[in-house]
Coordinates of C-alpha atoms in Angstrom, one line a residue:
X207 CA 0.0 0.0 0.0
X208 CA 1.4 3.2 -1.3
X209 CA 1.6 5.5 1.4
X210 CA 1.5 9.6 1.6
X211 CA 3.9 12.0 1.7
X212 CA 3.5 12.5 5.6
X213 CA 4.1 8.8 6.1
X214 CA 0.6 7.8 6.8
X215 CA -1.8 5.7 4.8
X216 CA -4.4 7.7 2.9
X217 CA -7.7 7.8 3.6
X218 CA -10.1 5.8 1.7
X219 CA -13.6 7.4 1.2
X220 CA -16.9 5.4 1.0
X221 CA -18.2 5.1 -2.3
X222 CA -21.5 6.9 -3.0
X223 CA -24.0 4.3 -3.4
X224 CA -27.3 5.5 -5.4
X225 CA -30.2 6.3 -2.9
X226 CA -32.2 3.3 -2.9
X227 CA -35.6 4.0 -4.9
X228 CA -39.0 3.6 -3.0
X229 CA -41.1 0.9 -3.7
X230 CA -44.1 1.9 -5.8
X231 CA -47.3 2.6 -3.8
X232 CA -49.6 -0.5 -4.4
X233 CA -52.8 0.5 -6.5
X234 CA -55.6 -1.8 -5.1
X235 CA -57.6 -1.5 -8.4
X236 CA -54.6 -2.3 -10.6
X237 CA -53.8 -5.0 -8.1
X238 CA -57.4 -6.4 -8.4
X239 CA -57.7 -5.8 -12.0
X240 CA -54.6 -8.3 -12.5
X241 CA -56.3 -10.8 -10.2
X242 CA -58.9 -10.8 -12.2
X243 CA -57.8 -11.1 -15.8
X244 CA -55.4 -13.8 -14.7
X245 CA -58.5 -15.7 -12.9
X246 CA -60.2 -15.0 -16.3
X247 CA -57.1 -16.2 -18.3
X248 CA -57.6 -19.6 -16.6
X249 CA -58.5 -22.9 -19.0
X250 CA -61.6 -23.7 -16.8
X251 CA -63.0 -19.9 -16.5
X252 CA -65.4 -20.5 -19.0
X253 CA -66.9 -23.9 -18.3
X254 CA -67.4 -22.6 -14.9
X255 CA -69.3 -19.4 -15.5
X256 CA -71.0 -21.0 -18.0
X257 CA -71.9 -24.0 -15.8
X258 CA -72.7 -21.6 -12.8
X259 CA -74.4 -18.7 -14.4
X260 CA -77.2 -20.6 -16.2
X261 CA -77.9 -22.2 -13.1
X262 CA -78.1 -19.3 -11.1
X263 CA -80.8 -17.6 -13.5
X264 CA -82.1 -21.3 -13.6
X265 CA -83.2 -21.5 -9.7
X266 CA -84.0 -17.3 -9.3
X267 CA -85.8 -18.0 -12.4
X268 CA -87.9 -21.1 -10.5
X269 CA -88.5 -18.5 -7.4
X270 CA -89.6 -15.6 -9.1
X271 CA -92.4 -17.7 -11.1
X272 CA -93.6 -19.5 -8.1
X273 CA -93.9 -15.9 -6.9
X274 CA -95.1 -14.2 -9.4
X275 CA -97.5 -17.1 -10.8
X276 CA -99.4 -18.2 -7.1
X277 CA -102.1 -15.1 -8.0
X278 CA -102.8 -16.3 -11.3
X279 CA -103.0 -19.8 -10.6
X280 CA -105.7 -19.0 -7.9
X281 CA -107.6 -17.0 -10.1
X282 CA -107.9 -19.9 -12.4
X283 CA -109.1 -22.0 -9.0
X284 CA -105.7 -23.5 -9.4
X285 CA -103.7 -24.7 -6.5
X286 CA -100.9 -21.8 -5.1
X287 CA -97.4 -23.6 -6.6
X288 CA -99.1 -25.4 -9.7
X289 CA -97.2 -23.2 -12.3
X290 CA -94.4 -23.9 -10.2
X291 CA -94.4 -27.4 -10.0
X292 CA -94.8 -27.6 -13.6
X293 CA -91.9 -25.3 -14.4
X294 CA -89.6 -27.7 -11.8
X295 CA -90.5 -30.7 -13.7
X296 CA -89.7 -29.3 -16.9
X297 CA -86.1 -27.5 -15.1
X298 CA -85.4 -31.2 -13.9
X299 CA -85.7 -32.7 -17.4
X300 CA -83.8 -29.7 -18.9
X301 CA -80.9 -30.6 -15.9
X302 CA -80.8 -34.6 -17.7
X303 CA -80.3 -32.8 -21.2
X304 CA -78.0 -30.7 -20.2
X305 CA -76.1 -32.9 -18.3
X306 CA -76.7 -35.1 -21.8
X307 CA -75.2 -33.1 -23.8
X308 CA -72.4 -31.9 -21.9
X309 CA -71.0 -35.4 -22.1
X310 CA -71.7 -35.9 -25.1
X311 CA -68.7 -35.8 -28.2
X312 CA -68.5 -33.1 -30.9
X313 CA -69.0 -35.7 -33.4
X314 CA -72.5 -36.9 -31.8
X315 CA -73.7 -33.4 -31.8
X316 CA -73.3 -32.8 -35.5
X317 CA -75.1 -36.9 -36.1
X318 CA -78.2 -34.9 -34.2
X319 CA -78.1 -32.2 -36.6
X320 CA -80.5 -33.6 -39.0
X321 CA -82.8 -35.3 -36.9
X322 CA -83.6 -32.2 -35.2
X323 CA -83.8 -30.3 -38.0
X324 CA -86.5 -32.9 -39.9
X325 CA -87.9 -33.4 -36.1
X326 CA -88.8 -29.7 -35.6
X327 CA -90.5 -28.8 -39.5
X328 CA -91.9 -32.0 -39.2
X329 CA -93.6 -30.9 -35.8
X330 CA -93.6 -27.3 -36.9
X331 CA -95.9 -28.5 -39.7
X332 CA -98.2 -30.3 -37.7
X333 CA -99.2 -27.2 -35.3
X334 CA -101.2 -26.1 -38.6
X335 CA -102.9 -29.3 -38.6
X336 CA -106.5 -28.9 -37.3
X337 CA -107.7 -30.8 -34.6
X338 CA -103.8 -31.2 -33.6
X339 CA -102.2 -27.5 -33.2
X340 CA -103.7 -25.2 -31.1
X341 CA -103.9 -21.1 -30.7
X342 CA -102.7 -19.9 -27.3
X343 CA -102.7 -15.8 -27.0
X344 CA -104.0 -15.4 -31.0
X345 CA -100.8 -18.1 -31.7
X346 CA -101.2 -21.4 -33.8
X347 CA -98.0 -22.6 -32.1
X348 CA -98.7 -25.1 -30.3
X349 CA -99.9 -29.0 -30.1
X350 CA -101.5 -30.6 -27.2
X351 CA -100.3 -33.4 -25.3
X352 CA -103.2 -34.1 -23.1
X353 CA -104.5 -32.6 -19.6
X354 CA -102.3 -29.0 -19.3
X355 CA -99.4 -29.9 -20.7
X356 CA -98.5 -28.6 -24.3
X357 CA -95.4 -28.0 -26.3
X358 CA -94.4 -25.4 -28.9
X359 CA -92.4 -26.8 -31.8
X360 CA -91.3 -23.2 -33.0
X361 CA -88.4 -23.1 -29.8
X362 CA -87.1 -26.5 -30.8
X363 CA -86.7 -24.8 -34.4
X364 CA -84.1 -22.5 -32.5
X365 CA -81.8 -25.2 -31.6
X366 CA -82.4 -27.4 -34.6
X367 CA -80.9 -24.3 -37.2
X368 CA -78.1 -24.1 -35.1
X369 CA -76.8 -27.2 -35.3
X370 CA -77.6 -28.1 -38.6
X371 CA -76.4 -24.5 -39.6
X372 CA -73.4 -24.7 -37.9
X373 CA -72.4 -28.2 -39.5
X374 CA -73.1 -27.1 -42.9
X375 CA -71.1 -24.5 -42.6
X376 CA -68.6 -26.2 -40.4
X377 CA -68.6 -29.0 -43.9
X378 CA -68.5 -26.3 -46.3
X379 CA -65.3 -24.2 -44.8
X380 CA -63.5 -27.6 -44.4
X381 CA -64.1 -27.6 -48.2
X382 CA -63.1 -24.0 -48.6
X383 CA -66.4 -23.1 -50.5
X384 CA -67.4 -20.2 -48.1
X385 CA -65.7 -18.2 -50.3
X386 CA -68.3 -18.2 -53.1
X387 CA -71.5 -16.5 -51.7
X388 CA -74.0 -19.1 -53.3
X389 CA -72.2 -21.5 -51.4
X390 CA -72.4 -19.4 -48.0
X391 CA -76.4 -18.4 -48.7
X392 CA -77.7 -22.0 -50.1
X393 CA -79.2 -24.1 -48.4
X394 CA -78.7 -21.8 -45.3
X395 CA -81.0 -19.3 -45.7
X396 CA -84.2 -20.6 -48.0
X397 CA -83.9 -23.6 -45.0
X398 CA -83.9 -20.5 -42.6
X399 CA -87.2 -19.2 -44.3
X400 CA -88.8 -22.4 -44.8
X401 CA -88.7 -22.4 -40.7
X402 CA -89.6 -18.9 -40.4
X403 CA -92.4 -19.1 -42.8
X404 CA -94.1 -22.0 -40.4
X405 CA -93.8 -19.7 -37.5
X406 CA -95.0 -17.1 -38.8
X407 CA -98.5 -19.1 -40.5
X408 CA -99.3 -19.2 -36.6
X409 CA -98.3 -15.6 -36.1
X410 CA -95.4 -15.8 -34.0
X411 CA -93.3 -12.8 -34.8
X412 CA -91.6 -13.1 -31.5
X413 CA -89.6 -16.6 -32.4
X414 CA -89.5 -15.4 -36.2
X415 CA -87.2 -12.0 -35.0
X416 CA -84.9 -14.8 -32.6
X417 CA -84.4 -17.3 -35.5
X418 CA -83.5 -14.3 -38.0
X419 CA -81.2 -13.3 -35.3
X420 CA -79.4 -16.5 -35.2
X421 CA -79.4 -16.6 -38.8
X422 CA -77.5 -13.2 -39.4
X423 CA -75.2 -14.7 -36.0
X424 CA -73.8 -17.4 -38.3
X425 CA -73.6 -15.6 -41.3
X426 CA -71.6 -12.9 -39.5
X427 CA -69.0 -15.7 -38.7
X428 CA -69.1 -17.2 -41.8
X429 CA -66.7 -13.9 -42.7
X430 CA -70.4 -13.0 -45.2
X431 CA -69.4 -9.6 -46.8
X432 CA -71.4 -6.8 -46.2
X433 CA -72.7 -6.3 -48.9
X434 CA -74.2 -9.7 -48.5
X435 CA -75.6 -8.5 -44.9
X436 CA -76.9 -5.7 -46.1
X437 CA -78.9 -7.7 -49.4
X438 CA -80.0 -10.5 -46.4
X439 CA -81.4 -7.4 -44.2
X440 CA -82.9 -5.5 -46.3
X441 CA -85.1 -8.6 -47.6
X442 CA -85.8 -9.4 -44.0
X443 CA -86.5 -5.7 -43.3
X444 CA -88.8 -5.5 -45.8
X445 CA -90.7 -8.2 -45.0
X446 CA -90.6 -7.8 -41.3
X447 CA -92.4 -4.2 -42.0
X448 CA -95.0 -5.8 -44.4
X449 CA -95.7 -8.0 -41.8
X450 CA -96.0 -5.4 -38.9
X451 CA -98.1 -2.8 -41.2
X452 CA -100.8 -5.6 -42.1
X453 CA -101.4 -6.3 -38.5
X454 CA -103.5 -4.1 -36.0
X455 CA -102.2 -6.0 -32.7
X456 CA -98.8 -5.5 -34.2
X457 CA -99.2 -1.6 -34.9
X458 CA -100.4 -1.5 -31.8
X459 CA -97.3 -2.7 -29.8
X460 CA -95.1 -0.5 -31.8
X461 CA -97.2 2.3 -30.7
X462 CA -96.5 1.5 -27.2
X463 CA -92.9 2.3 -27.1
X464 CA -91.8 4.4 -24.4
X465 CA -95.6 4.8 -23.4
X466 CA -96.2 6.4 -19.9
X467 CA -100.1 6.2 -19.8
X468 CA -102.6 2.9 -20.4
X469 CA -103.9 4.8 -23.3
X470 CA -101.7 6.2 -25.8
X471 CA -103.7 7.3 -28.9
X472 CA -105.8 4.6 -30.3
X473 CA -103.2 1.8 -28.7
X474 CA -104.0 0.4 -25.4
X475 CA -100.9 -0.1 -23.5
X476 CA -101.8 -1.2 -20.7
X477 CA -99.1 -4.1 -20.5
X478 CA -96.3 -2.0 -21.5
X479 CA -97.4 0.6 -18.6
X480 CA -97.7 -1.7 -15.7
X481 CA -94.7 -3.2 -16.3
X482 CA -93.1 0.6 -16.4
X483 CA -95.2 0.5 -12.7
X484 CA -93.7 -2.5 -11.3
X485 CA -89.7 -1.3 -12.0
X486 CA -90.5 2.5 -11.0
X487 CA -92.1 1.1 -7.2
X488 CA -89.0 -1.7 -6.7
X489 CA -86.7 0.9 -5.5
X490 CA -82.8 -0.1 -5.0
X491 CA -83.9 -3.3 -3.1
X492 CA -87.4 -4.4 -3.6
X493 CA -90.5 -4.4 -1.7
X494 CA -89.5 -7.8 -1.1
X495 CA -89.9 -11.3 -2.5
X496 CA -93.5 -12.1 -2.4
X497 CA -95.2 -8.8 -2.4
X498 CA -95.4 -7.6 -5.3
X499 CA -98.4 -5.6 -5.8
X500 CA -98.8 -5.7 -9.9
X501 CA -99.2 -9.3 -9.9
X502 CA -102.7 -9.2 -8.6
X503 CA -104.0 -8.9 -11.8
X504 CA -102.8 -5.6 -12.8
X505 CA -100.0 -7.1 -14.9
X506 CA -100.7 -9.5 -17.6
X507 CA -98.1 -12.5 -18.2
X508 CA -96.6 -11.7 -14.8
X509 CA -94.8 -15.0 -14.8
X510 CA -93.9 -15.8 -18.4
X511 CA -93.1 -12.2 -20.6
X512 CA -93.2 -9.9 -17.7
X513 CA -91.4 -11.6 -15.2
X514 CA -88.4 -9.3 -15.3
X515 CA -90.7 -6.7 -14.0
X516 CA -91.9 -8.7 -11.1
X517 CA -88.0 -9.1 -10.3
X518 CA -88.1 -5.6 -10.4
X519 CA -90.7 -4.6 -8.1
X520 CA -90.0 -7.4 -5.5
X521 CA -85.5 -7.6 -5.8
X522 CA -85.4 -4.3 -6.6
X523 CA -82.4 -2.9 -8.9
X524 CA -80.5 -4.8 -7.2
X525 CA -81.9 -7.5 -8.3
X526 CA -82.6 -7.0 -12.1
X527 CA -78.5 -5.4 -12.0
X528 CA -78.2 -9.1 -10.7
X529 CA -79.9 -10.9 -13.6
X530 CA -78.4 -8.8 -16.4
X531 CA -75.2 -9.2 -14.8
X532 CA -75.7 -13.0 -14.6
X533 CA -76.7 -13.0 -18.7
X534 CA -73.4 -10.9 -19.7
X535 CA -71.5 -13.3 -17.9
X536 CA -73.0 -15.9 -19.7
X537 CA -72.9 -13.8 -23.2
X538 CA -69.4 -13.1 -22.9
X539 CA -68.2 -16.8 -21.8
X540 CA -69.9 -18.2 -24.7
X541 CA -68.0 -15.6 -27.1
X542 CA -65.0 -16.7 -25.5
X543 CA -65.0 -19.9 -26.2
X544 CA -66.5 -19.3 -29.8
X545 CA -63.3 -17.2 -30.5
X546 CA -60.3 -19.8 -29.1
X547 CA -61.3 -22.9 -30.4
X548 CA -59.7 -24.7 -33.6
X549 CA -62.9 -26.9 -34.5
X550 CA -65.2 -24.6 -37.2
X551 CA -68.6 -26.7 -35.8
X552 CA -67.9 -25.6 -32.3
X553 CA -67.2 -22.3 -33.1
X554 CA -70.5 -21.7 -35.5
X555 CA -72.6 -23.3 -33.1
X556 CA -71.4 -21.9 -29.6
X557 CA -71.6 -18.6 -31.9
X558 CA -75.2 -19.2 -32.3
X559 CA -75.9 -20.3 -29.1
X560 CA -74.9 -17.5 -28.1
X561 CA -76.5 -15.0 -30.7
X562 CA -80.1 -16.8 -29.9
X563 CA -79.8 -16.2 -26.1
X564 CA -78.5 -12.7 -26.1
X565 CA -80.6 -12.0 -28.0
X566 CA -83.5 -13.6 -26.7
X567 CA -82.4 -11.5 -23.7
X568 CA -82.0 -8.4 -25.0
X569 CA -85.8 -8.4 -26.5
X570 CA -87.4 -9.2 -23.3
X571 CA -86.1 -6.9 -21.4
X572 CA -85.9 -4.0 -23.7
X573 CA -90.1 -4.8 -24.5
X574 CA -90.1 -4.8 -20.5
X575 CA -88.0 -1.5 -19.9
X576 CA -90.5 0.1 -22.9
X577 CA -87.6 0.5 -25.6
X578 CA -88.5 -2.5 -27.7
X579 CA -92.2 -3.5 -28.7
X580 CA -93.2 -6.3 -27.1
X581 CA -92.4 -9.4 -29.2
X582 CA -93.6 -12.2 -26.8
X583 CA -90.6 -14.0 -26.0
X584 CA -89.5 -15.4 -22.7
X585 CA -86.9 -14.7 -20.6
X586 CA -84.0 -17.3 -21.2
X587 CA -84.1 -19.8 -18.5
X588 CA -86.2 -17.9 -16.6
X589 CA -89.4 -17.1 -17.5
X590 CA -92.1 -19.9 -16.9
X591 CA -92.2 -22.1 -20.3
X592 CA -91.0 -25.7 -20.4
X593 CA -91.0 -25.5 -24.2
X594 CA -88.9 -23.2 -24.0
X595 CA -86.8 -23.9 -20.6
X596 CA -85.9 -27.7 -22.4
X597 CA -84.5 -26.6 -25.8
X598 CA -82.3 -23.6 -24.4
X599 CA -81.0 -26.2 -21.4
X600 CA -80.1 -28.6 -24.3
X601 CA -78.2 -25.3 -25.7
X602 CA -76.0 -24.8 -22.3
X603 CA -75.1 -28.0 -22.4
X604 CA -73.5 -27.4 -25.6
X605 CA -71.8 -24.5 -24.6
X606 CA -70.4 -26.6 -21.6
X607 CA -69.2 -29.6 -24.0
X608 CA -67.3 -27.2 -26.7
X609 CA -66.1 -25.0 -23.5
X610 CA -64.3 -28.7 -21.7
X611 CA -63.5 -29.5 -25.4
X612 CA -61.0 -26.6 -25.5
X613 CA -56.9 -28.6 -25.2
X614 CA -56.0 -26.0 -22.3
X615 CA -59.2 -27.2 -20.5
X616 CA -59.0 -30.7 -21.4
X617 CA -55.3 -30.5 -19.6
X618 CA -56.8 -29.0 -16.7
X619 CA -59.0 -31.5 -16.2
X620 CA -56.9 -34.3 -16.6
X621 CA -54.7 -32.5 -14.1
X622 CA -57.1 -32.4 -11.3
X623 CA -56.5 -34.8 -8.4
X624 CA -59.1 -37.4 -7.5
X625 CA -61.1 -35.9 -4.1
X626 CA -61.5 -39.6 -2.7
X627 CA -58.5 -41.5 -1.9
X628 CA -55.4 -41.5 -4.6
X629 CA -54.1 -43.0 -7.4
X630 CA -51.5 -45.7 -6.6
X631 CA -48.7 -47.3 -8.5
X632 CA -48.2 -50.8 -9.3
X633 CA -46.4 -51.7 -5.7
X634 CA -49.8 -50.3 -3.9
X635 CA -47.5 -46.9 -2.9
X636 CA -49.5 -44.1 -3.7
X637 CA -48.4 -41.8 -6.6
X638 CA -46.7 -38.3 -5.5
X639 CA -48.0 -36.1 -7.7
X640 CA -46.4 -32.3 -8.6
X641 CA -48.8 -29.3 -7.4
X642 CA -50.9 -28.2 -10.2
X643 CA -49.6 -25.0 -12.0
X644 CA -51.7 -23.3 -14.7
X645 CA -48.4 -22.4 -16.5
X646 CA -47.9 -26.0 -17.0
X647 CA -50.8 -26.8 -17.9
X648 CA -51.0 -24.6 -20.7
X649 CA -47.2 -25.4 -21.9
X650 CA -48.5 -28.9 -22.8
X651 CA -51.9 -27.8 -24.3
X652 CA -50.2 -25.5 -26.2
X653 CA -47.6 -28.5 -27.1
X654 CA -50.2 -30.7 -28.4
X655 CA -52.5 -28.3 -30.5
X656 CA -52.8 -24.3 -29.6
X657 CA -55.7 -23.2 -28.7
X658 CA -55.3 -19.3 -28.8
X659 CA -54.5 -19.3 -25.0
X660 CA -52.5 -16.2 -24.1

């Protein structure tokens, strides 16, 4: 060591370190924002809120119609819960089919396609057969099948265009013929019309709006060009309007858009109005379940069209925020798995499963808030209808198979660890298996087939 000219050793001075930074304040909504998107970003997100969310509107759905249905029932000297019991026997067959069809392969579902496509004209076709269909509210859509049970064949026309829809198109892409627009419009849409125009002999323009919905839904993923849409609409417009204009009672529930009074002109809205009453006097949190006060005959259909208004009056906002929240969920989880799967069949029909309860949803409520006319359509799993409950159950189910069909769920599944007891080798030891990691799991999907995981 060198020293200094006074014979001493020099000083050595501390090095300067950089003043250590401050750690970032934590932002709880960025911090919960992450949570969720990851939670979101997981394989089984979808087949979960799918799962849970239709039956969540499935059992509020079974108490708001024993409660908003006891009053009718009575007034037809009907016992209290006898709507009620009929809508749990027709929730617990639609449980079986969905169950059903969540097990069942992709394959299997596109063998049903034509059955219930011939099934549902041929059934459709019989409603206009006298002695066999029957009217119900001014409708010929329906057929009697003894004492008070009946069936509408219209809703089962729903699901049968979506499957067979979305297996010709699924046939024609894997033949790269979408690309020619006769190919993309025949035999989709005069099949399309051939159903409409049953539906509409009994004067269903409710169903007919839903199917046309559908029907633009799988067009739309087809990749049809716009000028295609806008040919298809225009023709559907058109007749739509000639349709409308020809009918009184059709004129009539245009005119009551946004109506405030019973009487608006020459249009008596009286529906429309009450079920503006029963929202305005639910408040944030209801009057509470059971006492409503529009049920008691003031409000017609309380427990079928207009049930999202006794929701209204007796849950509150709280409630209806609930139910519409409940619906996106299910919207949204069903475009999700539409938009990462591989298989075109799954994508076109879990696209129009989709399309047809959204917007199913959307028409109810908007004729029940007073933006929409009112079209006559249920409420999606929970309006009282078993026609109606079994088909759209069978739907779910679909949703449910194509969302466990997906490789990064399939991975997770096979990942999960028996609950009872554990697997054991061939000496009788028990296996030691490594803690389940999402990461991994989607480094081997992604190593067998991608999946358009992120």
């Amino acid at each position: 060591m060198s020293s200094s000219r006074t014979g001493r050793p020099p000083v050595q001075r501390a090095v300067r370190r950089p003043p250590a930074r401050r750690p970032a304040r934590d932002n709880p909504v960025l911090r919960a924002y992450t949570r969720a998107r990851k939670a979101w970003d997981r394989p089984l997100t979808a087949y979960y809120v799918i799962l849970g969310g239709s039956l969540l509107i499935t059992v509020l759905g079974l108490v708001m119609v024993y409660s908003a249905s006891q009053i009718t029932a009575l007034q037809m000297s009907l016992p209290g819960s006898f709507f009620f019991r009929k809508q749990f026997l027709a929730a617990s067959i639609g449980a079986v089919l969905l169950l059903v069809a969540s097990r069942m392969p992709v394959k299997l579902h596109r063998a049903l396609a034509y059955p219930i496509l011939a099934g549902a004209v041929f059934m459709m076709a019989l409603v206009q057969v006298p002695g066999i269909g029957m009217a119900v509210n001014g409708n010929q859509n329906w057929i009697s099948l003894g004492g008070s049970f009946q069936i509408q064949p219209s809703e089962f026309g729903k699901l049968a265009l979506v499957l067979w829809g979305a297996d010709l198109l699924a046939r024609k892409q894997d033949r790269k013929l979408l690309t020619q627009w006769k190919h993309m419009l025949v035999p989709l849409v005069p099949v399309a019309f051939m159903l409409l125009g049953l539906i509409m002999l009994g004067g269903d323009m409710g169903t007919a709006i839903i199917l046309t919905a559908i029907l633009f839904g799988l067009l739309w993923l087809a990749g049809a060009p716009t000028r295609l849409f806008v040919g298809v609409l225009s023709i559907a417009a058109a007749i739509g309007f000639l349709l409308i204009k020809t009918s009184p009672n059709r004129m009539a529930r245009l005119a009551c858009i946004g109506a405030t009074e019973p009487k608006s002109g020459a249009a008596d809205c009286w529906q429309a109005v009450h079920g503006i009453y029963a929202l305005a006097s639910g408040g944030i949190f209801g009057s509470g379940l059971g006492a409503s006060v529009e049920k008691w005959g003031q409000l017609p259909e309380a427990h079928t069209d207009f049930i999202f208004a006794v929701t209204g009056e007796e849950l509150g906002l709280a409630g209806t925020l609930s139910v519409l929240a409940l619906f996106a969920a299910l919207g949204y989880a069903g475009i999700r798995v539409a938009g990462r799967t591989e298989d075109p069949f799954v994508r076109y029909a879990a696209g129009g499963v989709t399309t047809w309860i959204t917007a199913q949803a959307v028409i109810n409520i908007g004729a029940v808030l007073g933006l929409l006319p009112i079209a006559g359509v249920p409420l999606p799993l929970f309006s009282y209808g078993g026609s109606a409950l079994l088909p759209t159950m069978f739907a779910i189910g679909l949703l449910i198979a194509f969302a466990r069909d997906d490789p990064a769920a399939r991975a997770a599944l096979a990942l999960r660890q028996p609950r009872f007891g554990r697997k054991r080798g061939a000496g009788g030891s028990a296996v030691k298996r490594e803690p389940r990691r999402w990461n991994t799991m989607r480094r081997r999907a992604s190593a067998a087939r991608p999946s358009g995981e992120r």
